[in-house]
Amino acid sequence: MNTPSETMIRPCQVFHLISYLQYPFMLVATGYYIPFVISLAQRHPDWGYLNYALLLFGVALSFSTLQDTAKTQNKFSKKIWESPEKGRMALLLLAMLAFGFIACGLLMHCFSSSEVTSNIAVGVIVLGIGFVGVLKSGIEMFENHRKDKNITQDNPEHQDGL
């Protein structure tokens, strides 16, 4: 007979299930991005589409960070997070993206001369915030999967941190 604790879903599993909401948000973001690209090709850009695409993609990234970081998503991801060098490089890239988007968005917002630019700035900031979540998840993935982690735990003289 199952005890109540065996049949209950753990909070980690709930968040992992919620993380799948990233896909509809990415789909809708793409739905806004495609008309923006078409309007750009026709030399009459509709910046409202870009704003919605940025906002929705940022929200999608935020949902993606709810995934279980104890598991890798694919072989490519596994190769990155198992390697100390590749993992550090990926974290550096994610940090640069996150803080770069936030800084650019804040600068755009501060110096915007129109409502359109101000709206795009908010979309860029939301995208940056989404990347901060991805950075946090990346740090957890790196700590959970790096191959040299076991070596450093056994040998305190050979510790190599971030």
PDB file of C-alpha atoms in Angstrom:
ATOM      1  CA  MET A   1       0.000   0.000   0.000  1.00  0.00           C
ATOM      2  CA  ASN A   2       1.318   3.432  -0.915  1.00  0.00           C
ATOM      3  CA  THR A   3       1.824   5.953   1.825  1.00  0.00           C
ATOM      4  CA  PRO A   4       0.603   9.531   1.219  1.00  0.00           C
ATOM      5  CA  SER A   5       4.193  10.749   0.823  1.00  0.00           C
ATOM      6  CA  GLU A   6       4.833   8.208  -1.953  1.00  0.00           C
ATOM      7  CA  THR A   7       1.800   9.259  -3.998  1.00  0.00           C
ATOM      8  CA  MET A   8       2.239  13.032  -3.525  1.00  0.00           C
ATOM      9  CA  ILE A   9       3.933  15.009  -6.229  1.00  0.00           C
ATOM     10  CA  ARG A  10       7.037  16.760  -4.969  1.00  0.00           C
ATOM     11  CA  PRO A  11       7.204  20.557  -5.429  1.00  0.00           C
ATOM     12  CA  CYS A  12      10.230  20.051  -7.685  1.00  0.00           C
ATOM     13  CA  GLN A  13       8.107  17.903 -10.006  1.00  0.00           C
ATOM     14  CA  VAL A  14       5.333  20.517 -10.038  1.00  0.00           C
ATOM     15  CA  PHE A  15       7.766  23.241 -11.048  1.00  0.00           C
ATOM     16  CA  HIS A  16       9.249  20.968 -13.706  1.00  0.00           C
ATOM     17  CA  LEU A  17       5.761  20.420 -15.137  1.00  0.00           C
ATOM     18  CA  ILE A  18       5.049  24.174 -15.045  1.00  0.00           C
ATOM     19  CA  SER A  19       8.297  24.740 -16.965  1.00  0.00           C
ATOM     20  CA  TYR A  20       6.644  23.241 -20.034  1.00  0.00           C
ATOM     21  CA  LEU A  21       4.659  26.475 -20.345  1.00  0.00           C
ATOM     22  CA  GLN A  22       7.817  27.867 -21.938  1.00  0.00           C
ATOM     23  CA  TYR A  23       6.891  26.204 -25.228  1.00  0.00           C
ATOM     24  CA  PRO A  24       3.528  27.911 -25.804  1.00  0.00           C
ATOM     25  CA  PHE A  25       5.118  31.241 -24.842  1.00  0.00           C
ATOM     26  CA  MET A  26       7.966  30.666 -27.315  1.00  0.00           C
ATOM     27  CA  LEU A  27       5.458  29.725 -29.990  1.00  0.00           C
ATOM     28  CA  VAL A  28       3.416  32.878 -29.411  1.00  0.00           C
ATOM     29  CA  ALA A  29       6.628  34.966 -29.285  1.00  0.00           C
ATOM     30  CA  THR A  30       7.592  33.528 -32.665  1.00  0.00           C
ATOM     31  CA  GLY A  31       4.086  34.350 -33.863  1.00  0.00           C
ATOM     32  CA  TYR A  32       4.801  38.009 -33.097  1.00  0.00           C
ATOM     33  CA  TYR A  33       8.370  37.937 -34.377  1.00  0.00           C
ATOM     34  CA  ILE A  34       7.500  36.649 -37.864  1.00  0.00           C
ATOM     35  CA  PRO A  35       5.156  39.580 -38.678  1.00  0.00           C
ATOM     36  CA  PHE A  36       7.829  41.954 -37.366  1.00  0.00           C
ATOM     37  CA  VAL A  37      10.410  40.475 -39.751  1.00  0.00           C
ATOM     38  CA  ILE A  38       7.903  40.687 -42.619  1.00  0.00           C
ATOM     39  CA  SER A  39       7.158  44.333 -41.799  1.00  0.00           C
ATOM     40  CA  LEU A  40      10.895  44.991 -41.594  1.00  0.00           C
ATOM     41  CA  ALA A  41      11.439  43.419 -45.022  1.00  0.00           C
ATOM     42  CA  GLN A  42       8.679  45.649 -46.406  1.00  0.00           C
ATOM     43  CA  ARG A  43      10.558  48.674 -45.012  1.00  0.00           C
ATOM     44  CA  HIS A  44       7.691  49.617 -42.676  1.00  0.00           C
ATOM     45  CA  PRO A  45       8.685  48.004 -39.359  1.00  0.00           C
ATOM     46  CA  ASP A  46       5.925  47.469 -36.844  1.00  0.00           C
ATOM     47  CA  TRP A  47       7.877  47.758 -33.582  1.00  0.00           C
ATOM     48  CA  GLY A  48       4.872  46.651 -31.533  1.00  0.00           C
ATOM     49  CA  TYR A  49       5.380  43.103 -32.828  1.00  0.00           C
ATOM     50  CA  LEU A  50       9.014  43.171 -31.730  1.00  0.00           C
ATOM     51  CA  ASN A  51       8.041  44.426 -28.289  1.00  0.00           C
ATOM     52  CA  TYR A  52       5.555  41.581 -27.776  1.00  0.00           C
ATOM     53  CA  ALA A  53       8.062  39.041 -29.096  1.00  0.00           C
ATOM     54  CA  LEU A  54      10.723  40.250 -26.628  1.00  0.00           C
ATOM     55  CA  LEU A  55       8.296  40.265 -23.700  1.00  0.00           C
ATOM     56  CA  LEU A  56       6.955  36.801 -24.437  1.00  0.00           C
ATOM     57  CA  PHE A  57      10.376  35.314 -25.078  1.00  0.00           C
ATOM     58  CA  GLY A  58      11.575  36.746 -21.737  1.00  0.00           C
ATOM     59  CA  VAL A  59       8.602  35.154 -19.987  1.00  0.00           C
ATOM     60  CA  ALA A  60       9.309  31.863 -21.798  1.00  0.00           C
ATOM     61  CA  LEU A  61      12.904  31.957 -20.560  1.00  0.00           C
ATOM     62  CA  SER A  62      11.620  32.512 -17.032  1.00  0.00           C
ATOM     63  CA  PHE A  63       9.427  29.424 -17.272  1.00  0.00           C
ATOM     64  CA  SER A  64      12.331  27.405 -18.687  1.00  0.00           C
ATOM     65  CA  THR A  65      14.310  28.030 -15.496  1.00  0.00           C
ATOM     66  CA  LEU A  66      11.792  25.969 -13.513  1.00  0.00           C
ATOM     67  CA  GLN A  67      13.128  22.746 -15.052  1.00  0.00           C
ATOM     68  CA  ASP A  68      14.887  20.176 -12.906  1.00  0.00           C
ATOM     69  CA  THR A  69      18.581  21.109 -12.958  1.00  0.00           C
ATOM     70  CA  ALA A  70      19.578  17.642 -11.768  1.00  0.00           C
ATOM     71  CA  LYS A  71      18.898  16.402 -15.325  1.00  0.00           C
ATOM     72  CA  THR A  72      20.349  17.559 -18.619  1.00  0.00           C
ATOM     73  CA  GLN A  73      18.030  18.126 -21.565  1.00  0.00           C
ATOM     74  CA  ASN A  74      20.211  16.630 -24.319  1.00  0.00           C
ATOM     75  CA  LYS A  75      23.726  15.382 -25.157  1.00  0.00           C
ATOM     76  CA  PHE A  76      24.909  18.829 -26.269  1.00  0.00           C
ATOM     77  CA  SER A  77      23.876  20.343 -22.938  1.00  0.00           C
ATOM     78  CA  LYS A  78      25.472  17.465 -21.060  1.00  0.00           C
ATOM     79  CA  LYS A  79      28.823  18.019 -22.819  1.00  0.00           C
ATOM     80  CA  ILE A  80      28.799  21.698 -21.857  1.00  0.00           C
ATOM     81  CA  TRP A  81      27.889  21.270 -18.186  1.00  0.00           C
ATOM     82  CA  GLU A  82      30.217  18.304 -17.609  1.00  0.00           C
ATOM     83  CA  SER A  83      33.256  20.227 -18.850  1.00  0.00           C
ATOM     84  CA  PRO A  84      34.728  22.782 -16.414  1.00  0.00           C
ATOM     85  CA  GLU A  85      36.024  24.972 -19.252  1.00  0.00           C
ATOM     86  CA  LYS A  86      32.903  24.836 -21.423  1.00  0.00           C
ATOM     87  CA  GLY A  87      30.655  25.305 -18.391  1.00  0.00           C
ATOM     88  CA  ARG A  88      32.522  28.412 -17.249  1.00  0.00           C
ATOM     89  CA  MET A  89      32.429  29.814 -20.777  1.00  0.00           C
ATOM     90  CA  ALA A  90      28.676  29.165 -21.032  1.00  0.00           C
ATOM     91  CA  LEU A  91      28.087  30.872 -17.679  1.00  0.00           C
ATOM     92  CA  LEU A  92      30.178  33.860 -18.752  1.00  0.00           C
ATOM     93  CA  LEU A  93      28.193  34.133 -21.986  1.00  0.00           C
ATOM     94  CA  LEU A  94      24.873  33.887 -20.130  1.00  0.00           C
ATOM     95  CA  ALA A  95      25.986  36.548 -17.634  1.00  0.00           C
ATOM     96  CA  MET A  96      27.051  38.883 -20.432  1.00  0.00           C
ATOM     97  CA  LEU A  97      23.739  38.363 -22.232  1.00  0.00           C
ATOM     98  CA  ALA A  98      21.651  38.875 -19.099  1.00  0.00           C
ATOM     99  CA  PHE A  99      23.358  41.981 -17.857  1.00  0.00           C
ATOM    100  CA  GLY A 100      23.904  43.322 -21.369  1.00  0.00           C
ATOM    101  CA  PHE A 101      20.184  43.131 -22.169  1.00  0.00           C
ATOM    102  CA  ILE A 102      19.239  44.693 -18.842  1.00  0.00           C
ATOM    103  CA  ALA A 103      21.796  47.519 -19.210  1.00  0.00           C
ATOM    104  CA  CYS A 104      20.793  48.222 -22.823  1.00  0.00           C
ATOM    105  CA  GLY A 105      17.116  48.162 -21.901  1.00  0.00           C
ATOM    106  CA  LEU A 106      17.630  50.543 -18.992  1.00  0.00           C
ATOM    107  CA  LEU A 107      19.699  52.917 -21.132  1.00  0.00           C
ATOM    108  CA  MET A 108      17.101  52.795 -23.904  1.00  0.00           C
ATOM    109  CA  HIS A 109      14.351  53.474 -21.411  1.00  0.00           C
ATOM    110  CA  CYS A 110      16.207  56.386 -19.773  1.00  0.00           C
ATOM    111  CA  PHE A 111      17.105  58.057 -23.053  1.00  0.00           C
ATOM    112  CA  SER A 112      14.046  57.145 -25.102  1.00  0.00           C
ATOM    113  CA  SER A 113      12.404  59.977 -26.934  1.00  0.00           C
ATOM    114  CA  SER A 114       9.298  58.079 -27.973  1.00  0.00           C
ATOM    115  CA  GLU A 115       6.770  55.675 -26.531  1.00  0.00           C
ATOM    116  CA  VAL A 116       7.770  53.017 -29.069  1.00  0.00           C
ATOM    117  CA  THR A 117      11.413  53.084 -27.925  1.00  0.00           C
ATOM    118  CA  SER A 118      10.323  53.020 -24.304  1.00  0.00           C
ATOM    119  CA  ASN A 119       8.127  49.970 -24.961  1.00  0.00           C
ATOM    120  CA  ILE A 120      10.948  48.146 -26.758  1.00  0.00           C
ATOM    121  CA  ALA A 121      13.218  48.967 -23.805  1.00  0.00           C
ATOM    122  CA  VAL A 122      10.808  47.243 -21.424  1.00  0.00           C
ATOM    123  CA  GLY A 123      10.806  44.183 -23.690  1.00  0.00           C
ATOM    124  CA  VAL A 124      14.626  44.129 -23.692  1.00  0.00           C
ATOM    125  CA  ILE A 125      14.684  44.416 -19.883  1.00  0.00           C
ATOM    126  CA  VAL A 126      12.228  41.517 -19.515  1.00  0.00           C
ATOM    127  CA  LEU A 127      14.393  39.443 -21.863  1.00  0.00           C
ATOM    128  CA  GLY A 128      17.422  40.265 -19.694  1.00  0.00           C
ATOM    129  CA  ILE A 129      15.569  39.224 -16.557  1.00  0.00           C
ATOM    130  CA  GLY A 130      14.704  35.938 -18.278  1.00  0.00           C
ATOM    131  CA  PHE A 131      18.402  35.427 -18.987  1.00  0.00           C
ATOM    132  CA  VAL A 132      19.222  36.070 -15.297  1.00  0.00           C
ATOM    133  CA  GLY A 133      16.999  33.084 -14.496  1.00  0.00           C
ATOM    134  CA  VAL A 134      18.736  31.019 -17.169  1.00  0.00           C
ATOM    135  CA  LEU A 135      22.092  32.040 -15.664  1.00  0.00           C
ATOM    136  CA  LYS A 136      20.950  30.863 -12.230  1.00  0.00           C
ATOM    137  CA  SER A 137      19.807  27.548 -13.695  1.00  0.00           C
ATOM    138  CA  GLY A 138      23.078  27.265 -15.596  1.00  0.00           C
ATOM    139  CA  ILE A 139      25.034  27.680 -12.364  1.00  0.00           C
ATOM    140  CA  GLU A 140      22.991  24.879 -10.803  1.00  0.00           C
ATOM    141  CA  MET A 141      23.444  22.666 -13.881  1.00  0.00           C
ATOM    142  CA  PHE A 142      27.188  23.293 -13.810  1.00  0.00           C
ATOM    143  CA  GLU A 143      27.424  22.394 -10.120  1.00  0.00           C
ATOM    144  CA  ASN A 144      25.262  19.277 -10.578  1.00  0.00           C
ATOM    145  CA  HIS A 145      26.988  17.863 -13.653  1.00  0.00           C
ATOM    146  CA  ARG A 146      30.631  18.928 -13.879  1.00  0.00           C
ATOM    147  CA  LYS A 147      32.955  15.950 -14.013  1.00  0.00           C
ATOM    148  CA  ASP A 148      35.722  17.525 -11.936  1.00  0.00           C
ATOM    149  CA  LYS A 149      33.302  18.079  -9.025  1.00  0.00           C
ATOM    150  CA  ASN A 150      33.875  14.571  -7.653  1.00  0.00           C
ATOM    151  CA  ILE A 151      37.638  15.000  -7.857  1.00  0.00           C
ATOM    152  CA  THR A 152      37.583  18.279  -5.936  1.00  0.00           C
ATOM    153  CA  GLN A 153      35.333  16.868  -3.221  1.00  0.00           C
ATOM    154  CA  ASP A 154      37.757  13.975  -2.615  1.00  0.00           C
ATOM    155  CA  ASN A 155      40.888  16.135  -2.754  1.00  0.00           C
ATOM    156  CA  PRO A 156      40.563  19.444  -0.862  1.00  0.00           C
ATOM    157  CA  GLU A 157      43.984  20.613  -2.110  1.00  0.00           C
ATOM    158  CA  HIS A 158      42.747  20.600  -5.706  1.00  0.00           C
ATOM    159  CA  GLN A 159      39.658  22.767  -5.381  1.00  0.00           C
ATOM    160  CA  ASP A 160      38.750  24.898  -8.360  1.00  0.00           C
ATOM    161  CA  GLY A 161      35.808  27.248  -7.918  1.00  0.00           C
ATOM    162  CA  LEU A 162      34.002  29.552 -10.336  1.00  0.00           C
TER     163      LEU A 162
END
